Amino acid sequence: MTDFSIRPIKESDKESWLKLWEGYLVFYESTLDDKVTETTFARFFDETEPVYAVVAEATDGNLIGFVTWVTHRSTWAITDYIYLHDLFVAPDSRLHGVGRKLIEYVYGVGNETEADRVYWHTQVHNHRAQLLYTKVGKRDGFVVYRWPES
Ligand SMILES: CC(C)(COP(=O)(O)OP(=O)(O)OC[C@H]1O[C@@H](n2cnc3c(N)ncnc32)[C@H](O)[C@@H]1OP(=O)(O)O)[C@@H](O)C(=O)NCCC(=O)NCCS
């Protein structure tokens, strides 16, 4: 794999980002209405929306990963929490530190904005991701519930 850098997403990244996003949805065996994907992409560039994304770009110009996050208020802190929403690295670019660098970028945003914390969820059986997460974060022991079920 060639070297890479992490940078804010641009509107001109749409086509490349959509390919990664599709890979991410396949990983989760999920589908999303195109309208949701379009809205999410548009929100990355809307200063009134607390929805953000950066991409990992290889030196050859290909996008090889992305991370998204949202910020929100908390009743337990004065400053916002950052919820790391989506993290994906293209299969042939994994195990080269891209995932770690994407997470660390969000930590940098947390420092700059004086966020109270960065936190995220993962599926219990996603051991591969947890091999990275145990190195960069602390497991907090909370269990996630949702409603409605689907
Ligand atoms: C999870 C994911 C983002 C990780 O991306 P990545 O670029 O491969 O991760 P990195 O290379 O930065 O980190 C891998 C870390 O895990 C460790 N690791 C990987 N396999 C390991 C193994 N078998 N045993 C021990 N450690 C292992 C590496 O040592 C590395 O740690 P280091 O930074 O200290 O060297 C990527 O696998 C992915 O996109 N998976 C599919 C989507 C997904 O699961 N997203 C997360 C949803 S919560």
CSV table of N, CA and C and ligand atoms in Angstrom, one decimal:
chain,number,residue,atom,x,y,z
A,1,MET,N,0.8,-1.2,0.0
A,1,MET,CA,0.0,0.0,0.0
A,1,MET,C,0.9,1.3,0.0
A,2,THR,N,0.4,2.3,-0.7
A,2,THR,CA,1.2,3.5,-0.8
A,2,THR,C,0.9,4.3,0.5
A,3,ASP,N,1.6,5.4,0.7
A,3,ASP,CA,1.4,6.2,1.9
A,3,ASP,C,0.0,6.9,1.8
A,4,PHE,N,-0.4,7.5,2.9
A,4,PHE,CA,-1.8,8.2,2.8
A,4,PHE,C,-1.8,9.4,3.8
A,5,SER,N,-2.8,10.2,3.6
A,5,SER,CA,-3.0,11.3,4.5
A,5,SER,C,-4.5,11.4,4.8
A,6,ILE,N,-4.8,12.1,5.9
A,6,ILE,CA,-6.2,12.2,6.3
A,6,ILE,C,-6.5,13.7,6.1
A,7,ARG,N,-7.7,13.9,5.4
A,7,ARG,CA,-8.1,15.3,5.1
A,7,ARG,C,-9.6,15.4,5.1
A,8,PRO,N,-10.1,16.6,5.3
A,8,PRO,CA,-11.6,16.8,5.3
A,8,PRO,C,-12.1,16.4,4.0
A,9,ILE,N,-13.3,15.9,4.0
A,9,ILE,CA,-14.0,15.4,2.8
A,9,ILE,C,-14.3,16.7,1.9
A,10,LYS,N,-14.3,16.5,0.6
A,10,LYS,CA,-14.7,17.6,-0.3
A,10,LYS,C,-15.9,17.1,-1.1
A,11,GLU,N,-16.7,18.1,-1.6
A,11,GLU,CA,-17.9,17.7,-2.4
A,11,GLU,C,-17.5,16.9,-3.7
A,12,SER,N,-16.3,17.2,-4.2
A,12,SER,CA,-15.8,16.5,-5.4
A,12,SER,C,-15.4,15.0,-5.1
A,13,ASP,N,-15.4,14.6,-3.8
A,13,ASP,CA,-15.1,13.3,-3.4
A,13,ASP,C,-16.3,12.3,-3.5
A,14,LYS,N,-17.5,12.9,-3.9
A,14,LYS,CA,-18.7,12.2,-3.7
A,14,LYS,C,-18.7,10.8,-4.4
A,15,GLU,N,-18.2,10.7,-5.6
A,15,GLU,CA,-18.3,9.4,-6.3
A,15,GLU,C,-17.4,8.3,-5.5
A,16,SER,N,-16.2,8.8,-5.2
A,16,SER,CA,-15.2,7.9,-4.5
A,16,SER,C,-15.8,7.5,-3.1
A,17,TRP,N,-16.3,8.5,-2.4
A,17,TRP,CA,-16.8,8.3,-1.1
A,17,TRP,C,-18.0,7.3,-1.1
A,18,LEU,N,-18.9,7.5,-2.2
A,18,LEU,CA,-20.0,6.6,-2.3
A,18,LEU,C,-19.6,5.1,-2.4
A,19,LYS,N,-18.5,4.9,-3.1
A,19,LYS,CA,-18.0,3.5,-3.2
A,19,LYS,C,-17.6,2.9,-1.9
A,20,LEU,N,-16.9,3.7,-1.1
A,20,LEU,CA,-16.5,3.3,0.3
A,20,LEU,C,-17.8,3.1,1.1
A,21,TRP,N,-18.7,4.0,1.0
A,21,TRP,CA,-20.0,4.0,1.8
A,21,TRP,C,-20.7,2.7,1.5
A,22,GLU,N,-20.8,2.3,0.2
A,22,GLU,CA,-21.4,1.1,-0.2
A,22,GLU,C,-20.8,-0.1,0.4
A,23,GLY,N,-19.4,-0.1,0.4
A,23,GLY,CA,-18.7,-1.2,1.1
A,23,GLY,C,-19.0,-1.3,2.5
A,24,TYR,N,-19.1,-0.1,3.1
A,24,TYR,CA,-19.5,-0.1,4.6
A,24,TYR,C,-20.8,-0.7,4.8
A,25,LEU,N,-21.8,-0.3,4.0
A,25,LEU,CA,-23.2,-0.9,4.1
A,25,LEU,C,-23.2,-2.4,3.9
A,26,VAL,N,-22.4,-2.8,2.9
A,26,VAL,CA,-22.3,-4.3,2.7
A,26,VAL,C,-21.7,-5.0,3.9
A,27,PHE,N,-20.7,-4.3,4.5
A,27,PHE,CA,-20.1,-4.9,5.7
A,27,PHE,C,-21.2,-5.1,6.8
A,28,TYR,N,-22.1,-4.2,6.9
A,28,TYR,CA,-23.1,-4.3,7.9
A,28,TYR,C,-24.4,-5.0,7.4
A,29,GLU,N,-24.2,-5.6,6.1
A,29,GLU,CA,-25.4,-6.3,5.5
A,29,GLU,C,-26.6,-5.4,5.6
A,30,SER,N,-26.4,-4.1,5.3
A,30,SER,CA,-27.5,-3.2,5.3
A,30,SER,C,-27.7,-2.4,4.0
A,31,THR,N,-28.9,-1.9,3.9
A,31,THR,CA,-29.1,-1.0,2.8
A,31,THR,C,-29.7,0.3,3.3
A,32,LEU,N,-29.5,1.4,2.6
A,32,LEU,CA,-30.1,2.7,3.0
A,32,LEU,C,-30.8,3.3,1.8
A,33,ASP,N,-31.9,3.9,2.1
A,33,ASP,CA,-32.5,4.7,1.0
A,33,ASP,C,-31.5,5.7,0.5
A,34,ASP,N,-31.5,5.9,-0.9
A,34,ASP,CA,-30.5,6.8,-1.5
A,34,ASP,C,-30.7,8.2,-0.9
A,35,LYS,N,-31.9,8.5,-0.5
A,35,LYS,CA,-32.2,9.8,0.0
A,35,LYS,C,-31.5,10.1,1.4
A,36,VAL,N,-31.3,9.0,2.1
A,36,VAL,CA,-30.6,9.1,3.4
A,36,VAL,C,-29.1,9.4,3.1
A,37,THR,N,-28.6,8.6,2.2
A,37,THR,CA,-27.1,8.8,1.8
A,37,THR,C,-26.9,10.2,1.3
A,38,GLU,N,-27.8,10.7,0.4
A,38,GLU,CA,-27.7,12.0,-0.2
A,38,GLU,C,-27.7,13.1,0.9
A,39,THR,N,-28.6,12.9,1.8
A,39,THR,CA,-28.8,13.9,2.9
A,39,THR,C,-27.5,13.9,3.8
A,40,THR,N,-27.1,12.7,4.1
A,40,THR,CA,-25.9,12.6,5.0
A,40,THR,C,-24.7,13.3,4.3
A,41,PHE,N,-24.5,13.0,3.0
A,41,PHE,CA,-23.4,13.6,2.3
A,41,PHE,C,-23.5,15.1,2.3
A,42,ALA,N,-24.7,15.6,2.0
A,42,ALA,CA,-24.9,17.1,2.0
A,42,ALA,C,-24.6,17.7,3.3
A,43,ARG,N,-25.0,17.0,4.4
A,43,ARG,CA,-24.8,17.5,5.7
A,43,ARG,C,-23.3,17.8,6.1
A,44,PHE,N,-22.4,16.9,5.5
A,44,PHE,CA,-21.0,17.1,5.7
A,44,PHE,C,-20.5,18.6,5.4
A,45,PHE,N,-21.3,19.2,4.5
A,45,PHE,CA,-20.8,20.5,4.0
A,45,PHE,C,-21.7,21.7,4.4
A,46,ASP,N,-22.6,21.3,5.3
A,46,ASP,CA,-23.6,22.3,5.8
A,46,ASP,C,-23.1,22.8,7.2
A,47,GLU,N,-22.7,24.0,7.3
A,47,GLU,CA,-22.1,24.5,8.6
A,47,GLU,C,-23.1,24.5,9.7
A,48,THR,N,-24.4,24.4,9.4
A,48,THR,CA,-25.4,24.4,10.5
A,48,THR,C,-25.7,23.0,11.0
A,49,GLU,N,-25.1,22.0,10.4
A,49,GLU,CA,-25.3,20.6,10.8
A,49,GLU,C,-24.1,20.1,11.5
A,50,PRO,N,-24.3,19.4,12.7
A,50,PRO,CA,-23.2,18.9,13.5
A,50,PRO,C,-22.7,17.5,13.0
A,51,VAL,N,-22.6,17.4,11.7
A,51,VAL,CA,-22.2,16.1,11.0
A,51,VAL,C,-21.0,16.3,10.2
A,52,TYR,N,-20.0,15.5,10.4
A,52,TYR,CA,-18.6,15.7,9.9
A,52,TYR,C,-18.0,14.5,9.3
A,53,ALA,N,-17.1,14.6,8.3
A,53,ALA,CA,-16.4,13.5,7.8
A,53,ALA,C,-15.0,13.9,7.3
A,54,VAL,N,-14.1,13.0,7.5
A,54,VAL,CA,-12.8,13.1,6.8
A,54,VAL,C,-12.5,11.8,6.1
A,55,VAL,N,-11.6,11.9,5.2
A,55,VAL,CA,-11.2,10.7,4.4
A,55,VAL,C,-9.7,10.5,4.5
A,56,ALA,N,-9.4,9.2,4.2
A,56,ALA,CA,-8.0,8.9,4.1
A,56,ALA,C,-7.7,8.8,2.6
A,57,GLU,N,-6.7,9.5,2.1
A,57,GLU,CA,-6.4,9.6,0.7
A,57,GLU,C,-5.0,9.0,0.5
A,58,ALA,N,-4.9,8.0,-0.4
A,58,ALA,CA,-3.6,7.5,-0.7
A,58,ALA,C,-2.8,8.5,-1.6
A,59,THR,N,-1.5,8.3,-1.7
A,59,THR,CA,-0.7,9.3,-2.5
A,59,THR,C,-1.1,9.2,-4.0
A,60,ASP,N,-1.7,8.1,-4.4
A,60,ASP,CA,-2.1,8.0,-5.8
A,60,ASP,C,-3.5,8.7,-6.0
A,61,GLY,N,-4.0,9.3,-5.0
A,61,GLY,CA,-5.3,10.0,-5.1
A,61,GLY,C,-6.5,9.2,-4.8
A,62,ASN,N,-6.4,7.9,-4.6
A,62,ASN,CA,-7.6,7.1,-4.3
A,62,ASN,C,-8.0,7.3,-2.8
A,63,LEU,N,-9.3,7.3,-2.6
A,63,LEU,CA,-9.8,7.4,-1.2
A,63,LEU,C,-9.8,5.9,-0.7
A,64,ILE,N,-9.2,5.7,0.5
A,64,ILE,CA,-9.1,4.4,1.0
A,64,ILE,C,-9.8,4.2,2.4
A,65,GLY,N,-10.4,5.3,2.9
A,65,GLY,CA,-11.1,5.1,4.1
A,65,GLY,C,-11.8,6.4,4.5
A,66,PHE,N,-12.7,6.3,5.5
A,66,PHE,CA,-13.3,7.6,6.0
A,66,PHE,C,-13.8,7.3,7.4
A,67,VAL,N,-14.0,8.4,8.1
A,67,VAL,CA,-14.7,8.4,9.4
A,67,VAL,C,-15.7,9.5,9.5
A,68,THR,N,-16.8,9.3,10.1
A,68,THR,CA,-17.8,10.4,10.3
A,68,THR,C,-18.1,10.5,11.8
A,69,TRP,N,-18.5,11.7,12.2
A,69,TRP,CA,-18.9,11.9,13.6
A,69,TRP,C,-20.0,13.0,13.7
A,70,VAL,N,-20.6,12.9,14.8
A,70,VAL,CA,-21.6,14.0,15.1
A,70,VAL,C,-21.3,14.5,16.5
A,71,THR,N,-21.6,15.8,16.7
A,71,THR,CA,-21.4,16.3,18.1
A,71,THR,C,-22.8,16.5,18.7
A,72,HIS,N,-22.8,16.4,20.0
A,72,HIS,CA,-24.1,16.6,20.7
A,72,HIS,C,-23.9,17.1,22.1
A,73,ARG,N,-24.9,17.7,22.7
A,73,ARG,CA,-24.9,18.1,24.1
A,73,ARG,C,-24.9,16.9,25.0
A,74,SER,N,-24.6,17.2,26.2
A,74,SER,CA,-24.6,16.1,27.2
A,74,SER,C,-25.1,16.7,28.5
A,75,THR,N,-25.9,16.0,29.3
A,75,THR,CA,-26.3,16.5,30.6
A,75,THR,C,-25.2,16.3,31.6
A,76,TRP,N,-24.1,15.6,31.2
A,76,TRP,CA,-23.0,15.3,32.2
A,76,TRP,C,-21.8,16.1,31.9
A,77,ALA,N,-21.9,17.1,31.0
A,77,ALA,CA,-20.7,17.9,30.7
A,77,ALA,C,-21.2,19.3,30.1
A,78,ILE,N,-20.3,20.2,30.3
A,78,ILE,CA,-20.6,21.6,29.7
A,78,ILE,C,-20.3,21.5,28.2
A,79,THR,N,-19.2,20.9,27.8
A,79,THR,CA,-18.9,20.9,26.4
A,79,THR,C,-19.5,19.6,25.7
A,80,ASP,N,-19.5,19.7,24.4
A,80,ASP,CA,-20.1,18.6,23.7
A,80,ASP,C,-19.4,17.2,23.7
A,81,TYR,N,-20.2,16.2,23.5
A,81,TYR,CA,-19.6,14.9,23.2
A,81,TYR,C,-19.4,14.7,21.7
A,82,ILE,N,-18.5,14.0,21.3
A,82,ILE,CA,-18.3,13.6,19.9
A,82,ILE,C,-18.7,12.1,19.8
A,83,TYR,N,-19.7,11.8,19.0
A,83,TYR,CA,-20.0,10.4,18.7
A,83,TYR,C,-19.4,10.0,17.3
A,84,LEU,N,-18.5,9.1,17.4
A,84,LEU,CA,-17.8,8.6,16.2
A,84,LEU,C,-18.8,7.6,15.5
A,85,HIS,N,-19.4,8.0,14.4
A,85,HIS,CA,-20.5,7.3,13.8
A,85,HIS,C,-20.1,6.2,12.9
A,86,ASP,N,-19.3,6.4,11.9
A,86,ASP,CA,-18.9,5.4,10.9
A,86,ASP,C,-17.4,5.4,10.7
A,87,LEU,N,-16.9,4.2,10.6
A,87,LEU,CA,-15.4,4.1,10.3
A,87,LEU,C,-15.3,3.0,9.3
A,88,PHE,N,-14.5,3.3,8.3
A,88,PHE,CA,-14.4,2.2,7.2
A,88,PHE,C,-13.0,2.4,6.5
A,89,VAL,N,-12.3,1.3,6.3
A,89,VAL,CA,-11.1,1.3,5.5
A,89,VAL,C,-11.3,0.2,4.4
A,90,ALA,N,-11.0,0.6,3.2
A,90,ALA,CA,-11.1,-0.4,2.1
A,90,ALA,C,-10.3,-1.6,2.4
A,91,PRO,N,-10.9,-2.8,2.1
A,91,PRO,CA,-10.3,-4.1,2.5
A,91,PRO,C,-8.8,-4.2,2.1
A,92,ASP,N,-8.4,-3.8,1.0
A,92,ASP,CA,-7.0,-4.0,0.6
A,92,ASP,C,-6.1,-2.9,1.2
A,93,SER,N,-6.6,-2.0,2.0
A,93,SER,CA,-5.8,-1.0,2.7
A,93,SER,C,-5.8,-1.2,4.2
A,94,ARG,N,-6.3,-2.3,4.6
A,94,ARG,CA,-6.4,-2.5,6.1
A,94,ARG,C,-5.0,-3.0,6.7
A,95,LEU,N,-4.9,-2.9,8.0
A,95,LEU,CA,-3.7,-3.3,8.7
A,95,LEU,C,-2.5,-2.5,8.4
A,96,HIS,N,-2.7,-1.2,7.9
A,96,HIS,CA,-1.6,-0.3,7.7
A,96,HIS,C,-1.7,1.0,8.5
A,97,GLY,N,-2.5,0.9,9.5
A,97,GLY,CA,-2.6,2.1,10.4
A,97,GLY,C,-3.6,3.1,10.0
A,98,VAL,N,-4.4,2.9,8.9
A,98,VAL,CA,-5.4,3.9,8.4
A,98,VAL,C,-6.5,4.1,9.4
A,99,GLY,N,-7.1,3.0,9.9
A,99,GLY,CA,-8.2,3.1,10.9
A,99,GLY,C,-7.7,3.9,12.1
A,100,ARG,N,-6.5,3.6,12.6
A,100,ARG,CA,-6.0,4.3,13.8
A,100,ARG,C,-5.9,5.8,13.5
A,101,LYS,N,-5.3,6.1,12.4
A,101,LYS,CA,-5.1,7.5,12.0
A,101,LYS,C,-6.5,8.3,11.9
A,102,LEU,N,-7.5,7.6,11.4
A,102,LEU,CA,-8.8,8.2,11.2
A,102,LEU,C,-9.4,8.5,12.6
A,103,ILE,N,-9.2,7.5,13.5
A,103,ILE,CA,-9.7,7.8,14.9
A,103,ILE,C,-8.9,8.9,15.6
A,104,GLU,N,-7.6,8.9,15.4
A,104,GLU,CA,-6.8,9.9,16.0
A,104,GLU,C,-7.1,11.3,15.5
A,105,TYR,N,-7.5,11.3,14.2
A,105,TYR,CA,-7.9,12.7,13.7
A,105,TYR,C,-9.1,13.2,14.5
A,106,VAL,N,-10.1,12.3,14.8
A,106,VAL,CA,-11.3,12.7,15.5
A,106,VAL,C,-10.8,13.1,17.0
A,107,TYR,N,-9.9,12.4,17.5
A,107,TYR,CA,-9.3,12.9,18.8
A,107,TYR,C,-8.8,14.3,18.8
A,108,GLY,N,-8.1,14.6,17.6
A,108,GLY,CA,-7.6,15.9,17.4
A,108,GLY,C,-8.7,17.0,17.4
A,109,VAL,N,-9.8,16.6,16.7
A,109,VAL,CA,-10.9,17.5,16.7
A,109,VAL,C,-11.4,17.7,18.2
A,110,GLY,N,-11.5,16.6,18.9
A,110,GLY,CA,-11.9,16.7,20.3
A,110,GLY,C,-11.1,17.6,21.1
A,111,ASN,N,-9.8,17.5,20.9
A,111,ASN,CA,-8.9,18.5,21.6
A,111,ASN,C,-9.1,19.9,21.2
A,112,GLU,N,-9.2,20.1,19.9
A,112,GLU,CA,-9.3,21.5,19.4
A,112,GLU,C,-10.6,22.2,19.9
A,113,THR,N,-11.7,21.4,19.9
A,113,THR,CA,-13.0,21.9,20.3
A,113,THR,C,-13.3,21.8,21.8
A,114,GLU,N,-12.4,21.2,22.5
A,114,GLU,CA,-12.5,21.0,23.9
A,114,GLU,C,-13.7,20.1,24.2
A,115,ALA,N,-14.0,19.1,23.3
A,115,ALA,CA,-15.1,18.2,23.6
A,115,ALA,C,-14.8,17.4,24.8
A,116,ASP,N,-15.9,17.0,25.5
A,116,ASP,CA,-15.7,16.3,26.7
A,116,ASP,C,-15.2,14.9,26.5
A,117,ARG,N,-15.6,14.3,25.4
A,117,ARG,CA,-15.1,13.0,25.0
A,117,ARG,C,-15.4,12.6,23.6
A,118,VAL,N,-14.8,11.6,23.1
A,118,VAL,CA,-15.1,10.9,21.9
A,118,VAL,C,-15.6,9.5,22.3
A,119,TYR,N,-16.7,9.1,21.7
A,119,TYR,CA,-17.1,7.7,22.1
A,119,TYR,C,-17.8,7.1,20.8
A,120,TRP,N,-17.9,5.8,20.9
A,120,TRP,CA,-18.5,5.1,19.7
A,120,TRP,C,-19.0,3.7,20.2
A,121,HIS,N,-19.8,3.1,19.3
A,121,HIS,CA,-20.3,1.7,19.5
A,121,HIS,C,-19.6,0.8,18.5
A,122,THR,N,-19.6,-0.5,18.9
A,122,THR,CA,-19.3,-1.5,17.8
A,122,THR,C,-20.0,-2.7,18.2
A,123,GLN,N,-20.2,-3.6,17.2
A,123,GLN,CA,-20.9,-4.8,17.4
A,123,GLN,C,-20.1,-5.8,18.2
A,124,VAL,N,-20.8,-6.5,19.1
A,124,VAL,CA,-20.1,-7.4,20.0
A,124,VAL,C,-19.1,-8.4,19.3
A,125,HIS,N,-19.6,-8.8,18.1
A,125,HIS,CA,-18.8,-9.8,17.3
A,125,HIS,C,-17.8,-9.2,16.4
A,126,ASN,N,-17.6,-7.9,16.4
A,126,ASN,CA,-16.7,-7.2,15.5
A,126,ASN,C,-15.3,-7.2,16.2
A,127,HIS,N,-14.7,-8.4,16.3
A,127,HIS,CA,-13.4,-8.6,17.0
A,127,HIS,C,-12.3,-7.8,16.3
A,128,ARG,N,-12.4,-7.8,14.9
A,128,ARG,CA,-11.3,-7.2,14.2
A,128,ARG,C,-11.2,-5.7,14.6
A,129,ALA,N,-12.4,-5.0,14.6
A,129,ALA,CA,-12.3,-3.6,15.0
A,129,ALA,C,-11.9,-3.4,16.4
A,130,GLN,N,-12.3,-4.4,17.3
A,130,GLN,CA,-12.0,-4.3,18.7
A,130,GLN,C,-10.5,-4.4,19.0
A,131,LEU,N,-9.8,-5.1,18.1
A,131,LEU,CA,-8.3,-5.2,18.2
A,131,LEU,C,-7.7,-3.9,18.1
A,132,LEU,N,-8.3,-3.0,17.3
A,132,LEU,CA,-7.8,-1.6,17.2
A,132,LEU,C,-8.3,-0.8,18.4
A,133,TYR,N,-9.6,-0.9,18.7
A,133,TYR,CA,-10.2,-0.1,19.7
A,133,TYR,C,-9.6,-0.3,21.1
A,134,THR,N,-9.2,-1.5,21.4
A,134,THR,CA,-8.6,-1.7,22.8
A,134,THR,C,-7.3,-1.0,22.9
A,135,LYS,N,-6.7,-0.6,21.7
A,135,LYS,CA,-5.4,0.1,21.7
A,135,LYS,C,-5.6,1.6,21.8
A,136,VAL,N,-6.7,2.1,21.3
A,136,VAL,CA,-6.9,3.5,21.2
A,136,VAL,C,-7.9,4.1,22.2
A,137,GLY,N,-8.7,3.2,22.8
A,137,GLY,CA,-9.8,3.7,23.7
A,137,GLY,C,-10.0,2.7,24.9
A,138,LYS,N,-11.0,3.1,25.7
A,138,LYS,CA,-11.3,2.3,26.8
A,138,LYS,C,-12.7,1.8,26.7
A,139,ARG,N,-12.9,0.5,26.9
A,139,ARG,CA,-14.3,-0.1,26.8
A,139,ARG,C,-15.0,0.4,28.0
A,140,ASP,N,-16.3,0.9,27.8
A,140,ASP,CA,-16.9,1.5,29.0
A,140,ASP,C,-18.0,0.6,29.6
A,141,GLY,N,-18.3,-0.5,29.0
A,141,GLY,CA,-19.2,-1.4,29.7
A,141,GLY,C,-20.7,-1.2,29.5
A,142,PHE,N,-21.1,-0.1,28.8
A,142,PHE,CA,-22.5,0.2,28.5
A,142,PHE,C,-23.0,-0.8,27.5
A,143,VAL,N,-24.3,-1.1,27.5
A,143,VAL,CA,-25.0,-1.9,26.5
A,143,VAL,C,-26.0,-1.0,25.8
A,144,VAL,N,-26.1,-1.2,24.5
A,144,VAL,CA,-26.9,-0.3,23.7
A,144,VAL,C,-28.3,-0.9,23.5
A,145,TYR,N,-29.4,-0.2,23.7
A,145,TYR,CA,-30.7,-0.6,23.4
A,145,TYR,C,-31.3,0.3,22.3
A,146,ARG,N,-32.3,-0.1,21.6
A,146,ARG,CA,-32.9,0.8,20.6
A,146,ARG,C,-34.4,0.5,20.5
A,147,TRP,N,-35.0,1.5,19.9
A,147,TRP,CA,-36.5,1.5,19.6
A,147,TRP,C,-36.7,2.3,18.4
A,148,PRO,N,-37.5,1.9,17.5
A,148,PRO,CA,-38.1,0.6,17.3
A,148,PRO,C,-37.1,-0.4,17.0
A,149,GLU,N,-37.5,-1.7,16.9
A,149,GLU,CA,-36.5,-2.7,16.8
A,149,GLU,C,-35.9,-2.8,15.4
A,150,SER,N,-36.6,-2.3,14.3
A,150,SER,CA,-36.1,-2.4,13.0
A,150,SER,C,-35.4,-1.1,12.6
B,1,LIG,C1,-12.0,-1.8,11.7
B,1,LIG,C2,-11.2,-1.1,10.6
B,1,LIG,C3,-11.7,0.3,10.4
B,1,LIG,C4,-9.7,-1.1,11.0
B,1,LIG,O1,-9.0,-0.4,10.0
B,1,LIG,P1,-7.4,-0.7,9.8
B,1,LIG,O2,-6.9,0.4,8.9
B,1,LIG,O3,-7.2,-2.1,9.3
B,1,LIG,O4,-6.8,-0.6,11.3
B,1,LIG,P2,-5.3,-0.2,11.7
B,1,LIG,O5,-4.4,-0.8,10.7
B,1,LIG,O6,-5.2,1.2,12.0
B,1,LIG,O7,-5.2,-0.9,13.1
B,1,LIG,C5,-5.1,-2.2,13.2
B,1,LIG,C6,-4.6,-2.4,14.7
B,1,LIG,O8,-5.2,-3.6,15.1
B,1,LIG,C7,-4.2,-4.5,15.4
B,1,LIG,N1,-4.5,-5.8,14.9
B,1,LIG,C8,-5.0,-6.1,13.8
B,1,LIG,N2,-5.1,-7.5,13.7
B,1,LIG,C9,-4.6,-7.9,14.8
B,1,LIG,C10,-4.4,-9.2,15.3
B,1,LIG,N3,-4.8,-10.3,14.6
B,1,LIG,N4,-3.9,-9.4,16.5
B,1,LIG,C11,-3.5,-8.3,17.3
B,1,LIG,N5,-3.7,-7.0,16.8
B,1,LIG,C12,-4.2,-6.9,15.6
B,1,LIG,C13,-2.9,-4.0,14.7
B,1,LIG,O9,-1.8,-4.4,15.4
B,1,LIG,C14,-3.1,-2.5,14.8
B,1,LIG,O10,-2.7,-1.9,15.9
B,1,LIG,P3,-1.4,-0.8,15.9
B,1,LIG,O11,-2.0,0.4,15.3
B,1,LIG,O12,-1.0,-0.7,17.4
B,1,LIG,O13,-0.4,-1.4,15.0
B,1,LIG,C15,-11.3,-1.9,9.3
B,1,LIG,O14,-10.9,-3.3,9.5
B,1,LIG,C16,-12.7,-1.9,8.7
B,1,LIG,O15,-13.0,-1.0,7.9
B,1,LIG,N6,-13.5,-2.9,9.0
B,1,LIG,C17,-14.8,-3.0,8.4
B,1,LIG,C18,-15.8,-1.9,8.9
B,1,LIG,C19,-15.7,-1.9,10.4
B,1,LIG,O16,-15.7,-2.9,11.1
B,1,LIG,N7,-15.8,-0.6,10.9
B,1,LIG,C20,-15.9,-0.3,12.3
B,1,LIG,C21,-17.3,-0.4,12.7
B,1,LIG,S1,-17.4,-0.1,14.5
